[in-house]
PDB file of C-alpha atoms in Angstrom:
ATOM      1  CA  MET L  31     -64.824  48.492 -38.403  1.00 85.00           C
ATOM      2  CA  ASN L  32     -66.809  49.493 -41.491  1.00 92.00           C
ATOM      3  CA  HIS L  33     -65.562  52.458 -43.417  1.00 90.00           C
ATOM      4  CA  LYS L  34     -68.347  54.863 -41.671  1.00 93.00           C
ATOM      5  CA  GLU L  35     -66.640  53.942 -38.318  1.00 91.00           C
ATOM      6  CA  PHE L  36     -63.547  54.594 -39.713  1.00 93.00           C
ATOM      7  CA  GLU L  37     -64.158  57.949 -40.890  1.00 93.00           C
ATOM      8  CA  SER L  38     -66.046  58.899 -37.998  1.00 93.00           C
ATOM      9  CA  LYS L  39     -63.065  59.036 -35.666  1.00 94.00           C
ATOM     10  CA  ILE L  40     -61.313  61.345 -38.000  1.00 96.00           C
ATOM     11  CA  LYS L  41     -61.922  64.649 -36.155  1.00 96.00           C
ATOM     12  CA  ARG L  42     -59.864  66.921 -38.442  1.00 97.00           C
ATOM     13  CA  VAL L  43     -57.057  67.023 -40.656  1.00 97.00           C
ATOM     14  CA  LEU L  44     -53.882  68.535 -38.947  1.00 97.00           C
ATOM     15  CA  ILE L  45     -51.404  68.518 -41.598  1.00 98.00           C
ATOM     16  CA  SER L  46     -52.067  67.836 -45.121  1.00 98.00           C
ATOM     17  CA  GLU L  47     -50.121  64.853 -47.389  1.00 98.00           C
ATOM     18  CA  GLU L  48     -48.677  68.070 -49.539  1.00 98.00           C
ATOM     19  CA  GLU L  49     -47.316  69.953 -46.097  1.00 98.00           C
ATOM     20  CA  ILE L  50     -45.596  66.574 -45.448  1.00 98.00           C
ATOM     21  CA  HIS L  51     -43.921  66.035 -48.708  1.00 98.00           C
ATOM     22  CA  ASN L  52     -42.702  69.615 -48.929  1.00 98.00           C
ATOM     23  CA  ARG L  53     -41.255  69.172 -45.683  1.00 98.00           C
ATOM     24  CA  ILE L  54     -39.433  65.927 -46.466  1.00 98.00           C
ATOM     25  CA  ARG L  55     -37.918  67.001 -49.584  1.00 98.00           C
ATOM     26  CA  GLU L  56     -36.544  70.188 -47.759  1.00 98.00           C
ATOM     27  CA  VAL L  57     -35.197  68.042 -44.944  1.00 98.00           C
ATOM     28  CA  GLY L  58     -33.892  65.272 -47.462  1.00 98.00           C
ATOM     29  CA  SER L  59     -32.086  67.729 -49.178  1.00 98.00           C
ATOM     30  CA  GLN L  60     -30.361  69.362 -46.474  1.00 98.00           C
ATOM     31  CA  VAL L  61     -29.562  65.618 -44.968  1.00 98.00           C
ATOM     32  CA  SER L  62     -27.987  64.621 -48.625  1.00 98.00           C
ATOM     33  CA  GLN L  63     -25.818  67.445 -48.646  1.00 98.00           C
ATOM     34  CA  ALA L  64     -24.642  66.928 -45.124  1.00 98.00           C
ATOM     35  CA  TYR L  65     -24.003  63.370 -45.354  1.00 98.00           C
ATOM     36  CA  ASP L  66     -22.698  62.956 -48.923  1.00 97.00           C
ATOM     37  CA  GLY L  67     -19.710  60.636 -48.914  1.00 97.00           C
ATOM     38  CA  LYS L  68     -19.944  59.511 -45.439  1.00 98.00           C
ATOM     39  CA  PRO L  69     -21.822  55.903 -44.374  1.00 98.00           C
ATOM     40  CA  LEU L  70     -25.159  56.750 -43.608  1.00 98.00           C
ATOM     41  CA  LEU L  71     -27.647  54.367 -41.882  1.00 98.00           C
ATOM     42  CA  LEU L  72     -31.363  55.442 -41.193  1.00 98.00           C
ATOM     43  CA  VAL L  73     -32.836  53.880 -38.587  1.00 97.00           C
ATOM     44  CA  SER L  74     -36.650  53.283 -38.416  1.00 95.00           C
ATOM     45  CA  ILE L  75     -38.715  52.789 -35.298  1.00 87.00           C
ATOM     46  CA  LEU L  76     -41.346  50.372 -36.030  1.00 87.00           C
ATOM     47  CA  LYS L  77     -44.255  50.176 -36.627  1.00 89.00           C
ATOM     48  CA  GLY L  78     -45.301  54.027 -36.757  1.00 89.00           C
ATOM     49  CA  ALA L  79     -42.178  55.331 -38.746  1.00 94.00           C
ATOM     50  CA  TYR L  80     -42.367  53.063 -42.146  1.00 95.00           C
ATOM     51  CA  VAL L  81     -44.057  55.468 -44.341  1.00 97.00           C
ATOM     52  CA  PHE L  82     -42.119  58.441 -43.127  1.00 98.00           C
ATOM     53  CA  LEU L  83     -39.121  56.369 -43.521  1.00 98.00           C
ATOM     54  CA  ALA L  84     -39.974  55.386 -47.040  1.00 97.00           C
ATOM     55  CA  ASP L  85     -40.812  58.709 -48.254  1.00 98.00           C
ATOM     56  CA  PHE L  86     -37.628  60.142 -46.599  1.00 98.00           C
ATOM     57  CA  SER L  87     -35.244  57.434 -47.833  1.00 98.00           C
ATOM     58  CA  ARG L  88     -36.289  58.577 -51.367  1.00 98.00           C
ATOM     59  CA  ALA L  89     -36.119  62.283 -50.546  1.00 98.00           C
ATOM     60  CA  VAL L  90     -32.204  61.427 -49.128  1.00 98.00           C
ATOM     61  CA  SER L  91     -30.045  61.398 -52.612  1.00 98.00           C
ATOM     62  CA  CYS L  92     -26.889  60.220 -50.991  1.00 97.00           C
ATOM     63  CA  PRO L  93     -26.290  56.460 -51.100  1.00 98.00           C
ATOM     64  CA  HIS L  94     -27.436  54.934 -47.509  1.00 98.00           C
ATOM     65  CA  LYS L  95     -28.614  51.806 -45.872  1.00 98.00           C
ATOM     66  CA  ILE L  96     -31.818  51.665 -43.764  1.00 97.00           C
ATOM     67  CA  ALA L  97     -32.461  49.261 -40.943  1.00 97.00           C
ATOM     68  CA  PHE L  98     -35.499  48.756 -38.617  1.00 96.00           C
ATOM     69  CA  MET L  99     -36.122  48.561 -34.693  1.00 93.00           C
ATOM     70  CA  CYS L 100     -39.402  47.651 -33.059  1.00 88.00           C
ATOM     71  CA  ALA L 101     -40.307  49.547 -29.827  1.00 78.00           C
ATOM     72  CA  LYS L 102     -43.743  49.550 -27.932  1.00 70.00           C
ATOM     73  CA  SER L 103     -44.773  51.921 -25.484  1.00 64.00           C
ATOM     74  CA  TYR L 104     -48.164  52.133 -26.845  1.00 52.00           C
ATOM     75  CA  TYR L 105     -50.930  49.244 -26.860  1.00 46.00           C
ATOM     76  CA  GLU L 106     -54.590  49.372 -27.429  1.00 46.00           C
ATOM     77  CA  ASN L 107     -55.099  52.437 -26.305  1.00 51.00           C
ATOM     78  CA  THR L 108     -54.390  56.363 -26.756  1.00 50.00           C
ATOM     79  CA  SER L 109     -52.360  56.630 -23.523  1.00 55.00           C
ATOM     80  CA  SER L 110     -48.522  55.905 -23.058  1.00 53.00           C
ATOM     81  CA  ALA L 111     -47.960  52.134 -21.182  1.00 54.00           C
ATOM     82  CA  GLY L 112     -44.921  53.891 -19.591  1.00 56.00           C
ATOM     83  CA  VAL L 113     -43.117  50.641 -20.288  1.00 60.00           C
ATOM     84  CA  VAL L 114     -40.777  50.527 -23.500  1.00 67.00           C
ATOM     85  CA  ASN L 115     -40.230  47.328 -24.932  1.00 78.00           C
ATOM     86  CA  ILE L 116     -37.648  46.484 -27.646  1.00 83.00           C
ATOM     87  CA  THR L 117     -39.216  44.024 -29.768  1.00 87.00           C
ATOM     88  CA  MET L 118     -37.079  43.806 -32.690  1.00 90.00           C
ATOM     89  CA  ASP L 119     -33.305  45.050 -32.341  1.00 91.00           C
ATOM     90  CA  LEU L 120     -30.971  45.924 -35.247  1.00 94.00           C
ATOM     91  CA  ASP L 121     -29.283  43.164 -37.254  1.00 92.00           C
ATOM     92  CA  ILE L 122     -26.158  45.344 -38.284  1.00 94.00           C
ATOM     93  CA  ASP L 123     -23.075  46.563 -36.469  1.00 96.00           C
ATOM     94  CA  ILE L 124     -23.858  50.490 -36.749  1.00 98.00           C
ATOM     95  CA  SER L 125     -20.022  51.673 -35.255  1.00 97.00           C
ATOM     96  CA  GLY L 126     -19.142  52.405 -38.763  1.00 96.00           C
ATOM     97  CA  TYR L 127     -22.259  54.764 -39.500  1.00 98.00           C
ATOM     98  CA  HIS L 128     -23.940  57.708 -39.039  1.00 98.00           C
ATOM     99  CA  VAL L 129     -26.984  56.659 -37.620  1.00 98.00           C
ATOM    100  CA  LEU L 130     -30.077  59.018 -38.678  1.00 98.00           C
ATOM    101  CA  ILE L 131     -33.090  57.452 -36.365  1.00 97.00           C
ATOM    102  CA  ILE L 132     -36.264  58.275 -38.351  1.00 97.00           C
ATOM    103  CA  GLU L 133     -39.191  58.485 -35.867  1.00 95.00           C
ATOM    104  CA  ASP L 134     -42.930  59.282 -36.233  1.00 95.00           C
ATOM    105  CA  ILE L 135     -43.471  60.939 -33.237  1.00 94.00           C
ATOM    106  CA  ILE L 136     -41.996  61.999 -29.828  1.00 94.00           C
ATOM    107  CA  ASP L 137     -44.704  62.183 -27.359  1.00 89.00           C
ATOM    108  CA  THR L 138     -43.701  61.168 -23.580  1.00 87.00           C
ATOM    109  CA  GLY L 139     -40.123  60.789 -25.150  1.00 89.00           C
ATOM    110  CA  ARG L 140     -39.521  57.454 -23.105  1.00 85.00           C
ATOM    111  CA  THR L 141     -39.437  55.203 -26.219  1.00 83.00           C
ATOM    112  CA  LEU L 142     -36.816  57.382 -27.944  1.00 90.00           C
ATOM    113  CA  LYS L 143     -34.748  57.940 -25.130  1.00 91.00           C
ATOM    114  CA  ASN L 144     -34.729  54.130 -24.350  1.00 86.00           C
ATOM    115  CA  VAL L 145     -33.451  53.486 -28.000  1.00 91.00           C
ATOM    116  CA  LEU L 146     -30.836  56.349 -28.086  1.00 93.00           C
ATOM    117  CA  ASN L 147     -29.002  55.159 -25.104  1.00 91.00           C
ATOM    118  CA  LEU L 148     -29.029  51.571 -26.770  1.00 90.00           C
ATOM    119  CA  LEU L 149     -27.650  52.721 -29.974  1.00 95.00           C
ATOM    120  CA  LYS L 150     -25.186  55.270 -28.436  1.00 96.00           C
ATOM    121  CA  ALA L 151     -23.578  52.277 -26.243  1.00 95.00           C
ATOM    122  CA  ARG L 152     -22.684  50.540 -29.832  1.00 97.00           C
ATOM    123  CA  ASN L 153     -20.496  53.478 -30.784  1.00 98.00           C
ATOM    124  CA  PRO L 154     -21.904  55.025 -34.165  1.00 98.00           C
ATOM    125  CA  GLN L 155     -20.054  57.471 -35.800  1.00 98.00           C
ATOM    126  CA  SER L 156     -22.395  59.997 -34.868  1.00 98.00           C
ATOM    127  CA  ILE L 157     -26.207  59.715 -33.695  1.00 98.00           C
ATOM    128  CA  LYS L 158     -29.133  61.734 -34.606  1.00 98.00           C
ATOM    129  CA  VAL L 159     -32.936  61.917 -34.324  1.00 98.00           C
ATOM    130  CA  ILE L 160     -35.261  63.320 -37.278  1.00 98.00           C
ATOM    131  CA  THR L 161     -38.908  63.079 -35.907  1.00 97.00           C
ATOM    132  CA  LEU L 162     -42.031  63.902 -38.320  1.00 98.00           C
ATOM    133  CA  LEU L 163     -44.047  65.015 -35.328  1.00 97.00           C
ATOM    134  CA  ASP L 164     -42.661  66.675 -32.115  1.00 97.00           C
ATOM    135  CA  LYS L 165     -45.266  66.901 -29.253  1.00 95.00           C
ATOM    136  CA  PRO L 166     -43.194  68.888 -26.109  1.00 94.00           C
ATOM    137  CA  GLU L 167     -46.147  69.316 -24.084  1.00 92.00           C
ATOM    138  CA  ARG L 168     -46.510  65.451 -23.313  1.00 89.00           C
ATOM    139  CA  ARG L 169     -42.496  65.037 -22.331  1.00 91.00           C
ATOM    140  CA  LYS L 170     -41.935  62.841 -19.476  1.00 89.00           C
ATOM    141  CA  VAL L 171     -38.107  62.824 -20.336  1.00 91.00           C
ATOM    142  CA  GLU L 172     -35.267  65.330 -21.319  1.00 92.00           C
ATOM    143  CA  LEU L 173     -35.172  64.860 -25.192  1.00 94.00           C
ATOM    144  CA  GLU L 174     -35.360  66.866 -27.994  1.00 94.00           C
ATOM    145  CA  ALA L 175     -35.049  65.859 -31.891  1.00 96.00           C
ATOM    146  CA  ASP L 176     -31.994  67.168 -33.830  1.00 97.00           C
ATOM    147  CA  ILE L 177     -34.761  67.789 -36.754  1.00 98.00           C
ATOM    148  CA  SER L 178     -38.712  68.021 -36.244  1.00 98.00           C
ATOM    149  CA  LEU L 179     -40.496  68.308 -39.425  1.00 98.00           C
ATOM    150  CA  PHE L 180     -43.861  69.481 -37.348  1.00 98.00           C
ATOM    151  CA  THR L 181     -44.408  70.636 -33.576  1.00 97.00           C
ATOM    152  CA  ILE L 182     -48.160  69.431 -32.980  1.00 96.00           C
ATOM    153  CA  PRO L 183     -50.054  70.194 -29.838  1.00 94.00           C
ATOM    154  CA  ASP L 184     -51.334  67.642 -27.236  1.00 93.00           C
ATOM    155  CA  HIS L 185     -53.908  65.798 -29.627  1.00 93.00           C
ATOM    156  CA  PHE L 186     -53.734  62.245 -30.308  1.00 94.00           C
ATOM    157  CA  VAL L 187     -53.213  61.799 -33.717  1.00 97.00           C
ATOM    158  CA  ILE L 188     -53.231  59.377 -36.802  1.00 97.00           C
ATOM    159  CA  GLY L 189     -52.421  59.004 -40.060  1.00 97.00           C
ATOM    160  CA  TYR L 190     -49.154  58.702 -42.133  1.00 98.00           C
ATOM    161  CA  GLY L 191     -47.949  55.399 -40.342  1.00 96.00           C
ATOM    162  CA  LEU L 192     -49.361  57.085 -36.674  1.00 95.00           C
ATOM    163  CA  ASP L 193     -52.524  54.372 -35.675  1.00 94.00           C
ATOM    164  CA  CYS L 194     -54.905  53.919 -32.987  1.00 94.00           C
ATOM    165  CA  ALA L 195     -55.047  50.330 -32.292  1.00 91.00           C
ATOM    166  CA  GLU L 196     -53.572  49.511 -35.607  1.00 93.00           C
ATOM    167  CA  TYR L 197     -55.904  51.203 -37.550  1.00 95.00           C
ATOM    168  CA  TYR L 198     -55.560  54.591 -39.476  1.00 97.00           C
ATOM    169  CA  ARG L 199     -51.768  54.300 -40.615  1.00 96.00           C
ATOM    170  CA  ASN L 200     -52.971  54.253 -44.180  1.00 96.00           C
ATOM    171  CA  LEU L 201     -54.310  57.947 -44.185  1.00 97.00           C
ATOM    172  CA  PRO L 202     -52.018  60.376 -46.178  1.00 98.00           C
ATOM    173  CA  TYR L 203     -52.249  63.335 -43.844  1.00 98.00           C
ATOM    174  CA  ILE L 204     -51.877  63.503 -40.202  1.00 98.00           C
ATOM    175  CA  ALA L 205     -55.412  63.503 -38.273  1.00 98.00           C
ATOM    176  CA  GLU L 206     -56.451  64.300 -35.083  1.00 97.00           C
ATOM    177  CA  TYR L 207     -58.390  61.034 -33.387  1.00 96.00           C
ATOM    178  CA  ASP L 208     -61.797  61.815 -32.224  1.00 95.00           C
ATOM    179  CA  GLU L 209     -61.514  60.071 -28.701  1.00 89.00           C
ATOM    180  CA  THR L 210     -65.396  60.474 -28.013  1.00 86.00           C
TER     181      THR L 210
END
């Protein structure tokens, strides 16, 4: 893919870089106050949430650890495969931590529901979900984030870690992908 092809699929910017960073600072401050003095673990769902996790972690001033999981449900296209596969699990015992799952987007909710069930069975002190984007129109399972930074309509989105066939993660904003 060349640069012209890359740019041609960016239909429009939905959420600017500045809007994203402002909300992250706001929520990071809330989390810092709520979890100060408590054992806090931020769990990122790879690959899409890595950009969000990096910025969010810097916005949380209280001490915390990070850990990673990889769960796939989207493959080489723009619709969910409907199958969730945990391809990389945590390498830490979470029973002594307050766990915050840091997610990029909740779409159908299948992936996150499976991850939540898996992690709840490991008896963390508490578990909550913070998602950058929430797309409730597409929900296939009963699930709500504890904190959603932005609620978006049913568009396929890219940028700020979100991809289409592994491209566009590097955009500093959230954009609608042109599926035509």
